[in-house]
Amino acid sequence: MIFRLFVFLPSTAAQANIHGPPEVFVKKGSTISLTCSVNVHSTPPSSVVWLHGTKVVDFDSPRGRGGISLETEKTESGTTSRLLVTKAGLSDTGNYTCQPSNANTATVFVHVLNGEHPAAMQHGEHGAGSKLVAWSWTLTMAAFALSYR
């Protein structure tokens, strides 16, 4: 008699993750800084591509926009890719997607603002300004609600 035993282990799809909130606000002329981590430990991605909208971000073309750099680091703890876009212009607004060769993508929406809403700007840590705006909004609404009691 032959017995066959099949064991199915749940598999977690490898996933890219862009640090910070799903929306980032930066001031025109400043630097957009996006960091993507990939949780693939056994086989690091052979490449990580960044997209702006549907187009590959071109960081080394002499005819390109210029001021764009990409740094990808593969370590035992995973892969990290950092995209820097200096002198952000209004045309840099849009979806940015981190696309590893062997993992699901991650996307963030970058708003390049022409001087409006300075509290929503990206400062140092990704999303610190957005968190400040969220807390300010929450406290304002709480104060508003309490004033009508």
GROMACS .gro file of C-alpha atoms in nm:
model
  149
    1MET     CA    1   0.000   0.000   0.000
    2ILE     CA    2   0.135   0.344  -0.095
    3PHE     CA    3   0.048   0.652   0.103
    4ARG     CA    4   0.114   1.000  -0.020
    5LEU     CA    5   0.121   1.289   0.212
    6PHE     CA    6   0.090   1.639   0.074
    7VAL     CA    7   0.164   1.933   0.295
    8PHE     CA    8   0.060   2.275   0.178
    9LEU     CA    9   0.230   2.558   0.354
   10PRO     CA   10   0.072   2.899   0.329
   11SER     CA   11   0.288   3.125   0.121
   12THR     CA   12   0.313   3.495   0.176
   13ALA     CA   13   0.364   3.683  -0.145
   14ALA     CA   14   0.672   3.898  -0.139
   15GLN     CA   15   0.566   4.258  -0.100
   16ALA     CA   16   0.730   4.595  -0.156
   17ASN     CA   17   0.655   4.868   0.097
   18ILE     CA   18   0.715   5.241   0.053
   19HIS     CA   19   0.791   5.398   0.392
   20GLY     CA   20   0.550   5.664   0.514
   21PRO     CA   21   0.192   5.751   0.428
   22PRO     CA   22   0.021   5.672   0.094
   23GLU     CA   23   0.033   6.044   0.007
   24VAL     CA   24   0.341   6.265   0.040
   25PHE     CA   25   0.343   6.646   0.017
   26VAL     CA   26   0.655   6.836  -0.085
   27LYS     CA   27   0.720   7.199  -0.168
   28LYS     CA   28   0.815   7.294  -0.523
   29GLY     CA   29   1.194   7.314  -0.551
   30SER     CA   30   1.258   7.072  -0.264
   31THR     CA   31   1.371   6.708  -0.281
   32ILE     CA   32   1.133   6.413  -0.307
   33SER     CA   33   1.275   6.124  -0.105
   34LEU     CA   34   1.105   5.783  -0.132
   35THR     CA   35   1.230   5.463   0.031
   36CYS     CA   36   1.103   5.118  -0.064
   37SER     CA   37   1.173   4.796   0.127
   38VAL     CA   38   1.121   4.447  -0.012
   39ASN     CA   39   1.058   4.162   0.230
   40VAL     CA   40   1.219   3.889   0.020
   41HIS     CA   41   1.494   3.735   0.231
   42SER     CA   42   1.568   3.410   0.052
   43THR     CA   43   1.606   3.553  -0.299
   44PRO     CA   44   1.662   3.927  -0.326
   45PRO     CA   45   1.509   4.093  -0.633
   46SER     CA   46   1.748   4.112  -0.926
   47SER     CA   47   1.624   4.466  -0.988
   48VAL     CA   48   1.399   4.735  -0.844
   49VAL     CA   49   1.243   4.974  -1.095
   50TRP     CA   50   1.065   5.297  -1.004
   51LEU     CA   51   0.774   5.423  -1.214
   52HIS     CA   52   0.629   5.774  -1.228
   53GLY     CA   53   0.278   5.712  -1.352
   54THR     CA   54   0.329   5.443  -1.616
   55LYS     CA   55   0.679   5.548  -1.722
   56VAL     CA   56   1.005   5.415  -1.584
   57VAL     CA   57   1.192   5.685  -1.390
   58ASP     CA   58   1.495   5.760  -1.605
   59PHE     CA   59   1.778   5.866  -1.376
   60ASP     CA   60   2.079   5.840  -1.605
   61SER     CA   61   1.971   5.966  -1.947
   62PRO     CA   62   2.155   6.275  -2.073
   63ARG     CA   63   1.825   6.389  -2.229
   64GLY     CA   64   1.630   6.320  -1.912
   65ARG     CA   65   1.510   6.555  -1.641
   66GLY     CA   66   1.832   6.532  -1.437
   67GLY     CA   67   1.855   6.556  -1.059
   68ILE     CA   68   1.731   6.202  -1.004
   69SER     CA   69   1.927   5.939  -0.817
   70LEU     CA   70   1.856   5.581  -0.723
   71GLU     CA   71   2.031   5.374  -0.460
   72THR     CA   72   1.948   5.008  -0.402
   73GLU     CA   73   2.100   4.808  -0.117
   74LYS     CA   74   2.070   4.432  -0.074
   75THR     CA   75   2.144   4.297   0.274
   76GLU     CA   76   2.059   3.989   0.479
   77SER     CA   77   1.757   4.170   0.619
   78GLY     CA   78   1.610   4.251   0.277
   79THR     CA   79   1.639   4.497  -0.010
   80THR     CA   80   1.599   4.873   0.019
   81SER     CA   81   1.571   5.113  -0.274
   82ARG     CA   82   1.580   5.490  -0.232
   83LEU     CA   83   1.466   5.733  -0.500
   84LEU     CA   84   1.567   6.100  -0.475
   85VAL     CA   85   1.421   6.363  -0.706
   86THR     CA   86   1.584   6.702  -0.651
   87LYS     CA   87   1.432   7.037  -0.740
   88ALA     CA   88   1.079   6.897  -0.751
   89GLY     CA   89   0.855   7.063  -1.004
   90LEU     CA   90   0.479   7.049  -1.051
   91SER     CA   91   0.531   6.790  -1.329
   92ASP     CA   92   0.680   6.556  -1.065
   93THR     CA   93   0.336   6.524  -0.903
   94GLY     CA   94   0.176   6.181  -0.939
   95ASN     CA   95   0.197   5.814  -0.852
   96TYR     CA   96   0.540   5.665  -0.782
   97THR     CA   97   0.558   5.286  -0.788
   98CYS     CA   98   0.836   5.066  -0.653
   99GLN     CA   99   0.847   4.756  -0.873
  100PRO     CA  100   1.080   4.476  -0.758
  101SER     CA  101   1.150   4.197  -1.006
  102ASN     CA  102   1.015   3.926  -0.771
  103ALA     CA  103   0.760   4.096  -0.544
  104ASN     CA  104   0.431   4.283  -0.550
  105THR     CA  105   0.459   4.656  -0.615
  106ALA     CA  106   0.394   4.947  -0.379
  107THR     CA  107   0.268   5.292  -0.478
  108VAL     CA  108   0.265   5.636  -0.319
  109PHE     CA  109   0.111   5.959  -0.450
  110VAL     CA  110   0.338   6.262  -0.438
  111HIS     CA  111   0.189   6.611  -0.436
  112VAL     CA  112   0.429   6.890  -0.532
  113LEU     CA  113   0.279   7.208  -0.394
  114ASN     CA  114   0.342   7.560  -0.513
  115GLY     CA  115   0.373   7.713  -0.165
  116GLU     CA  116   0.028   7.621  -0.030
  117HIS     CA  117  -0.032   7.416   0.286
  118PRO     CA  118   0.317   7.435   0.439
  119ALA     CA  119   0.216   7.210   0.734
  120ALA     CA  120   0.163   6.921   0.492
  121MET     CA  121   0.519   6.929   0.355
  122GLN     CA  122   0.757   6.635   0.381
  123HIS     CA  123   1.016   6.704   0.650
  124GLY     CA  124   1.300   6.466   0.732
  125GLU     CA  125   1.103   6.157   0.827
  126HIS     CA  126   0.860   6.056   0.556
  127GLY     CA  127   0.509   6.161   0.644
  128ALA     CA  128   0.593   6.364   0.954
  129GLY     CA  129   0.410   6.664   0.806
  130SER     CA  130   0.110   6.453   0.711
  131LYS     CA  131   0.086   6.318   1.066
  132LEU     CA  132   0.103   6.673   1.200
  133VAL     CA  133  -0.184   6.776   0.972
  134ALA     CA  134  -0.389   6.472   1.081
  135TRP     CA  135  -0.337   6.552   1.451
  136SER     CA  136  -0.410   6.921   1.395
  137TRP     CA  137  -0.732   6.831   1.215
  138THR     CA  138  -0.833   6.587   1.491
  139LEU     CA  139  -0.767   6.842   1.766
  140THR     CA  140  -0.952   7.115   1.576
  141MET     CA  141  -1.257   6.892   1.527
  142ALA     CA  142  -1.250   6.785   1.893
  143ALA     CA  143  -1.237   7.150   2.006
  144PHE     CA  144  -1.519   7.235   1.764
  145ALA     CA  145  -1.735   6.949   1.896
  146LEU     CA  146  -1.671   7.045   2.259
  147SER     CA  147  -1.763   7.408   2.194
  148TYR     CA  148  -2.117   7.307   2.091
  149ARG     CA  149  -2.198   7.109   2.406
   0.00000   0.00000   0.00000
